[in-house]
Coordinates of C-alpha atoms in Angstrom, one line a residue:
Y316 CA -42.1 -18.1 -37.4
H317 CA -45.4 -19.9 -36.6
W318 CA -44.1 -21.1 -33.2
I319 CA -40.8 -20.8 -31.3
R320 CA -39.7 -23.6 -29.1
R321 CA -38.6 -22.5 -25.7
I322 CA -36.5 -24.5 -23.3
G323 CA -36.2 -23.4 -19.7
K324 CA -37.6 -20.2 -18.3
P325 CA -36.3 -16.6 -18.2
A326 CA -35.1 -15.5 -14.7
S327 CA -36.6 -12.5 -13.1
R328 CA -34.7 -9.2 -13.0
A329 CA -34.2 -9.5 -9.3
I330 CA -32.3 -12.8 -9.8
A331 CA -30.4 -12.0 -13.0
P332 CA -30.3 -8.3 -14.0
I333 CA -28.1 -9.1 -17.0
V334 CA -28.9 -11.5 -19.9
V335 CA -26.4 -12.7 -22.5
S336 CA -27.0 -14.6 -25.7
N337 CA -25.2 -15.9 -28.8
H338 CA -25.9 -13.8 -31.9
V339 CA -26.9 -15.5 -35.1
S340 CA -29.4 -13.4 -37.0
Y341 CA -31.2 -10.1 -37.0
T342 CA -34.2 -11.8 -35.5
D343 CA -32.4 -12.4 -32.2
P344 CA -32.9 -8.9 -30.8
I345 CA -36.5 -8.8 -32.2
F346 CA -37.4 -11.9 -30.3
F347 CA -35.8 -10.8 -27.0
F348 CA -37.5 -7.4 -27.3
Y349 CA -40.8 -9.2 -27.5
E350 CA -40.0 -11.7 -24.8
L351 CA -38.1 -9.7 -22.2
F352 CA -38.4 -6.1 -23.2
P353 CA -34.8 -5.5 -22.1
S354 CA -32.4 -2.6 -22.4
I355 CA -30.1 -3.8 -25.2
V356 CA -26.5 -2.9 -25.7
T357 CA -25.8 -2.2 -29.4
S358 CA -23.3 -0.6 -31.7
E359 CA -23.9 3.1 -32.3
T360 CA -23.8 2.4 -36.0
H361 CA -27.2 0.8 -35.7
D362 CA -28.8 4.1 -34.9
K363 CA -28.4 5.2 -38.5
I364 CA -30.3 2.2 -40.0
P365 CA -33.7 3.4 -41.4
I366 CA -36.7 2.4 -39.2
V367 CA -34.4 0.1 -37.1
G368 CA -32.7 3.2 -35.6
T369 CA -36.0 4.7 -34.6
I370 CA -37.1 1.5 -32.9
I371 CA -34.0 0.9 -30.9
R372 CA -33.9 4.6 -29.7
A373 CA -37.4 4.0 -28.3
M374 CA -36.0 0.9 -26.4
Q375 CA -33.5 3.1 -24.6
V376 CA -30.6 1.1 -25.8
I377 CA -27.0 1.5 -24.5
Y378 CA -24.8 2.6 -27.4
V379 CA -21.2 1.6 -27.7
D380 CA -18.4 2.3 -30.2
R381 CA -16.4 -0.9 -30.1
F382 CA -13.3 0.9 -31.4
S383 CA -13.3 3.6 -28.7
P384 CA -11.9 2.7 -25.3
E385 CA -13.7 5.7 -23.8
S386 CA -17.1 4.7 -25.3
R387 CA -16.6 1.1 -24.0
K388 CA -15.8 2.5 -20.5
L389 CA -19.0 4.6 -20.6
A390 CA -21.1 1.7 -21.8
V391 CA -19.8 -0.5 -18.9
A392 CA -20.7 2.3 -16.4
E393 CA -24.2 2.5 -18.0
I394 CA -24.7 -1.3 -17.9
K395 CA -23.7 -1.2 -14.2
R396 CA -26.1 1.7 -13.4
K397 CA -29.1 0.1 -15.1
A398 CA -28.4 -3.4 -13.8
S399 CA -28.2 -2.1 -10.2
C400 CA -31.4 -0.1 -10.3
D401 CA -34.8 -1.8 -10.2
D402 CA -36.3 1.1 -12.2
F403 CA -34.8 -0.4 -15.4
P404 CA -35.5 -3.6 -17.2
Q405 CA -32.9 -6.4 -17.6
V406 CA -29.8 -5.4 -19.6
M407 CA -29.4 -7.6 -22.7
L408 CA -26.0 -8.1 -24.4
F409 CA -24.6 -10.2 -27.3
P410 CA -21.1 -10.5 -25.9
E411 CA -19.7 -11.9 -29.2
G412 CA -20.1 -8.4 -30.6
T413 CA -21.2 -9.7 -34.1
T414 CA -23.3 -12.4 -35.7
T415 CA -21.9 -15.8 -36.5
N416 CA -23.3 -18.9 -38.3
G417 CA -24.0 -20.5 -35.0
R418 CA -21.6 -23.4 -35.6
A419 CA -19.1 -22.0 -33.1
L420 CA -19.0 -19.4 -30.3
I421 CA -16.4 -16.7 -30.6
S422 CA -14.7 -14.9 -27.8
F423 CA -16.7 -12.7 -25.5
Q424 CA -16.3 -9.0 -24.9
L425 CA -16.2 -8.3 -21.2
G426 CA -18.9 -5.6 -20.9
A427 CA -21.5 -8.0 -19.4
F428 CA -19.1 -9.4 -16.8
I429 CA -17.2 -6.4 -15.5
P430 CA -20.1 -5.1 -13.3
G431 CA -20.1 -8.4 -11.4
F432 CA -23.8 -9.1 -11.4
P433 CA -25.5 -12.5 -11.9
V434 CA -26.0 -13.4 -15.5
Q435 CA -28.5 -15.6 -17.3
P436 CA -27.0 -17.2 -20.4
V437 CA -29.4 -17.9 -23.3
V438 CA -28.7 -19.8 -26.5
V439 CA -30.5 -19.4 -29.8
R440 CA -30.6 -22.0 -32.5
Y441 CA -32.1 -21.9 -36.0
P442 CA -32.6 -25.5 -37.2
H443 CA -32.9 -25.5 -41.0
V444 CA -32.8 -27.7 -44.1
H445 CA -32.9 -25.5 -47.2
F446 CA -31.8 -22.1 -46.0
D447 CA -29.4 -21.0 -43.3
P448 CA -30.9 -17.9 -41.7
S449 CA -27.6 -16.8 -40.0
W450 CA -26.6 -13.2 -41.0
G451 CA -23.1 -13.5 -42.5
K452 CA -22.1 -13.2 -46.1
I453 CA -25.5 -12.0 -47.2
S454 CA -27.2 -8.6 -47.2
L455 CA -30.0 -7.9 -44.8
L456 CA -32.6 -7.4 -47.6
K457 CA -31.6 -10.6 -49.3
L458 CA -31.7 -12.5 -46.0
M459 CA -35.2 -11.1 -45.2
F460 CA -36.5 -12.0 -48.6
R461 CA -35.1 -15.6 -48.4
M462 CA -36.7 -16.1 -45.0
L463 CA -40.0 -14.8 -46.3
T464 CA -39.9 -17.5 -49.1
Q465 CA -39.7 -20.4 -46.6
F466 CA -42.9 -22.2 -45.6
H467 CA -41.7 -22.1 -42.0
N468 CA -38.7 -20.8 -40.2
F469 CA -37.5 -22.7 -37.1
M470 CA -36.1 -21.1 -34.0
E471 CA -35.2 -22.5 -30.6
V472 CA -34.4 -20.5 -27.5
E473 CA -32.9 -22.2 -24.4
Y474 CA -32.7 -20.3 -21.1
L475 CA -29.7 -21.7 -19.1
P476 CA -29.3 -21.6 -15.3
V477 CA -28.3 -18.2 -13.9
M478 CA -24.6 -18.0 -13.3
F479 CA -23.0 -16.0 -10.5
P480 CA -19.5 -14.4 -10.4
P481 CA -17.2 -16.5 -8.1
E482 CA -16.5 -14.6 -4.9
S483 CA -12.8 -15.5 -5.1
K484 CA -12.5 -14.2 -8.6
R485 CA -15.0 -11.3 -8.5
E486 CA -12.3 -8.9 -9.8
N487 CA -11.6 -11.2 -12.8
P488 CA -14.3 -10.6 -15.4
A489 CA -12.4 -12.6 -18.0
Y490 CA -12.7 -15.7 -15.8
F491 CA -16.4 -15.2 -15.4
A492 CA -16.8 -14.6 -19.2
K493 CA -14.9 -17.8 -19.9
K494 CA -17.1 -19.7 -17.4
V495 CA -20.4 -18.4 -19.0
G496 CA -19.0 -19.0 -22.5
Y497 CA -18.2 -22.7 -21.7
S498 CA -21.7 -23.2 -20.4
M499 CA -23.2 -21.7 -23.6
A500 CA -20.9 -23.6 -25.9
N501 CA -21.7 -26.9 -24.1
A502 CA -25.4 -26.2 -24.5
I503 CA -25.1 -25.6 -28.3
N504 CA -22.5 -28.5 -28.5
V505 CA -19.9 -26.3 -30.2
V506 CA -16.5 -25.0 -29.3
Q507 CA -15.6 -21.5 -28.3
S508 CA -12.8 -20.1 -30.4
E509 CA -10.7 -17.0 -29.8
H510 CA -11.9 -15.3 -32.9
S511 CA -13.5 -11.9 -32.4
H512 CA -15.1 -9.1 -34.3
G513 CA -11.6 -8.0 -35.2
D514 CA -11.3 -11.1 -37.4
L515 CA -14.4 -9.9 -39.3
I516 CA -12.7 -6.6 -39.9
L517 CA -9.6 -8.3 -41.2
A518 CA -11.6 -10.5 -43.6
S519 CA -13.5 -7.5 -44.8
R520 CA -10.3 -5.6 -45.4
A521 CA -8.8 -8.5 -47.2
S522 CA -11.8 -8.6 -49.5
Q523 CA -11.7 -4.8 -50.0
I524 CA -8.1 -4.9 -51.2
G525 CA -8.7 -7.7 -53.5
L526 CA -7.2 -10.7 -51.7
V527 CA -8.5 -14.1 -52.7
S528 CA -10.1 -16.2 -49.9
P529 CA -10.5 -13.5 -47.2
S530 CA -11.1 -16.1 -44.6
S531 CA -7.4 -17.0 -44.9
Y532 CA -6.5 -13.8 -43.0
V533 CA -8.4 -14.3 -39.8
I534 CA -6.0 -14.9 -36.9
E535 CA -8.1 -15.3 -33.7
M536 CA -7.8 -11.7 -32.8
A537 CA -8.8 -12.2 -29.2
K538 CA -5.7 -14.4 -28.7
M539 CA -3.5 -11.7 -30.4
E540 CA -5.0 -9.1 -28.1
R541 CA -4.4 -11.3 -25.0
L542 CA -0.8 -12.3 -26.0
F543 CA 0.5 -9.1 -27.6
K544 CA -1.9 -6.3 -26.8
L545 CA -2.4 -6.0 -30.5
S546 CA -5.3 -3.8 -31.6
T547 CA -7.5 -4.5 -34.6
G548 CA -6.2 -1.3 -36.2
E549 CA -2.6 -2.4 -35.9
A550 CA -3.5 -5.9 -37.3
V551 CA -5.0 -4.1 -40.4
V552 CA -1.7 -2.3 -40.9
F553 CA 0.1 -5.6 -40.8
L554 CA -2.4 -7.0 -43.3
D555 CA -1.8 -4.2 -45.7
K556 CA 2.0 -4.9 -45.5
F557 CA 1.4 -8.6 -46.1
A558 CA -0.8 -7.8 -49.1
A559 CA 2.1 -5.8 -50.6
M560 CA 4.0 -9.1 -50.8
R561 CA 1.4 -10.5 -53.2
P562 CA 0.1 -13.6 -51.5
D563 CA -1.1 -16.4 -53.7
S564 CA -4.7 -17.8 -53.9
S565 CA -4.1 -19.8 -50.7
G566 CA -3.0 -16.7 -48.8
R567 CA 0.7 -17.6 -48.7
V568 CA 3.7 -15.4 -49.6
S569 CA 6.7 -17.0 -51.3
I570 CA 10.2 -16.5 -50.1
D571 CA 11.1 -14.5 -53.3
N572 CA 8.2 -12.1 -52.8
F573 CA 9.1 -11.6 -49.2
F574 CA 12.7 -10.6 -50.1
A575 CA 11.5 -8.5 -53.0
V576 CA 9.2 -6.3 -50.9
L577 CA 11.7 -5.9 -48.1
G578 CA 14.5 -5.2 -50.6
L579 CA 16.7 -8.0 -49.2
P580 CA 19.1 -10.0 -51.4
R581 CA 18.8 -13.8 -51.0
T582 CA 21.7 -14.8 -48.7
S583 CA 22.0 -17.4 -46.0
F584 CA 21.4 -14.6 -43.4
S585 CA 18.3 -13.3 -45.1
E586 CA 17.0 -16.8 -45.4
Q587 CA 17.4 -17.2 -41.6
I588 CA 15.2 -14.1 -41.3
F589 CA 12.5 -15.7 -43.5
Y590 CA 12.6 -19.0 -41.8
F591 CA 12.0 -17.3 -38.5
F592 CA 8.5 -16.6 -39.8
D593 CA 8.1 -19.8 -41.8
V594 CA 7.6 -22.1 -38.8
D595 CA 6.1 -25.0 -40.9
R596 CA 9.0 -24.9 -43.4
Q597 CA 6.8 -24.6 -46.5
N598 CA 9.1 -21.9 -48.2
S599 CA 6.1 -19.6 -47.9
I600 CA 4.4 -17.9 -45.1
K601 CA 0.8 -17.2 -44.2
F602 CA -0.6 -14.1 -42.6
S603 CA -0.8 -15.7 -39.1
E604 CA 2.9 -16.6 -39.3
F605 CA 3.8 -13.1 -40.5
I606 CA 2.0 -11.4 -37.7
Y607 CA 3.1 -13.8 -34.9
G608 CA 6.7 -13.5 -36.0
S609 CA 6.5 -9.7 -36.2
M610 CA 4.8 -9.3 -32.8
S611 CA 7.3 -11.8 -31.2
I612 CA 10.1 -9.4 -32.2
L613 CA 8.3 -6.1 -31.5
K614 CA 7.2 -7.1 -28.0
Q615 CA 10.6 -8.2 -26.9
P616 CA 11.5 -6.1 -23.9
K617 CA 14.9 -5.2 -25.2
F618 CA 13.8 -4.5 -28.8
P619 CA 13.4 -0.7 -28.5
R620 CA 16.9 -0.5 -26.9
A621 CA 18.3 -2.7 -29.7
C622 CA 16.9 -0.3 -32.3
E623 CA 18.4 2.7 -30.5
L624 CA 21.9 1.0 -30.4
A625 CA 21.6 0.0 -34.1
F626 CA 20.7 3.6 -35.1
K627 CA 23.6 5.0 -33.0
Y628 CA 26.0 2.5 -34.7
C629 CA 24.9 3.7 -38.1
D630 CA 24.9 7.4 -37.2
I631 CA 28.7 7.9 -37.7
K632 CA 28.3 11.7 -37.9
D633 CA 26.3 11.7 -34.6
S634 CA 23.7 13.9 -36.3
S635 CA 20.6 12.0 -35.1
F636 CA 19.8 11.5 -38.8
L637 CA 20.8 8.7 -41.1
S638 CA 21.7 9.4 -44.8
K639 CA 21.4 6.8 -47.5
Q640 CA 25.2 6.4 -47.5
E641 CA 25.3 5.6 -43.8
V642 CA 22.6 3.0 -44.2
E643 CA 24.4 1.5 -47.2
R644 CA 27.7 1.3 -45.3
V645 CA 26.1 -0.9 -42.6
L646 CA 24.0 -3.0 -44.9
K647 CA 27.1 -4.0 -46.9
L648 CA 28.7 -5.3 -43.7
V649 CA 25.8 -7.9 -43.6
F650 CA 25.1 -8.2 -47.3
P651 CA 28.3 -7.5 -49.2
C652 CA 26.7 -8.1 -52.6
I653 CA 23.6 -5.9 -52.0
S654 CA 22.6 -3.8 -55.0
E655 CA 22.0 -0.1 -55.0
N656 CA 18.4 -0.7 -55.7
N657 CA 18.0 -2.9 -52.7
V658 CA 19.7 -0.4 -50.5
Y659 CA 17.4 2.3 -51.7
Q660 CA 14.3 0.1 -51.1
I661 CA 15.3 -0.6 -47.5
F662 CA 16.1 3.1 -47.0
K663 CA 12.7 4.1 -48.2
L664 CA 11.0 1.6 -45.8
F665 CA 12.4 3.7 -43.0
D666 CA 12.1 7.1 -44.6
V667 CA 8.4 7.4 -44.1
D668 CA 8.3 11.2 -44.6
G669 CA 10.3 11.1 -47.8
D670 CA 12.9 13.7 -46.7
E671 CA 15.9 11.5 -47.7
V672 CA 17.1 11.2 -44.1

């Protein structure tokens, strides 16, 4: 980078103790370290990266494990402590939680907005012609090598006006985050989606288990968390179940594969079950339909009670256990022609410890 174009000016720490930016490449934190010398919030996994780990430790970064609620809580407390004390530099966060290609803004984590301090948004752009320097589907070494082979790398940094949490909504960090996100998306001229770092994990898992087109399995995890309180770990479990149904190259599961994995015979009643998921009536379902349908059922307030009543109805011996014969008796009331193999398949779905009851 021979020169970096700057638009606007960074606010002083007294005005904006917290700075947030979109995250496109590994050069983002390097630039801000040089420009602002802030205390950066970063994933604790970065501490193990050779050389980089030593540098960020010297910067007195705030570590966070994004999968640990306790770690996130401690990180927020540390952000608030450093932002409220003039002895520390500004606190810098990348609220998206991961890098993107810069063509959209994904949902924000709330760590920068919970403390309730003024925030200066900053947007970073990397204009390019031949090589996209965003850090996505490319290794760090290959990305660095490709950047070194360019005659010049372009970078623009725009400091936006400082934003203050609305007094009437000071206890609503999600509202403040949305307001800041809208300002940044407007400056970059992109939309802000409800994808999150959880979608990256889903795509990585899809690639790991050999699914074609891993991007077909992203579902806007921020929306799923908001609507159903679904964690990324739970979404990965659903993905593994969906993968067992052998989706095709477009990421869709046929009606026959759906029935085969669940052990259901094809009847008018079982087709009703399938079409509950198949909202676009394609005779196949995609992962987003599967998970939306599943969560719509699981999050019904009366669902646990319905399961208890169904179990009690099957348990004719009142033993608090169900044998294969008891399950078969009830299944044949719904599916008179169900085969022994289908009965056993369904029974094994519930018999997770393999003790035959």
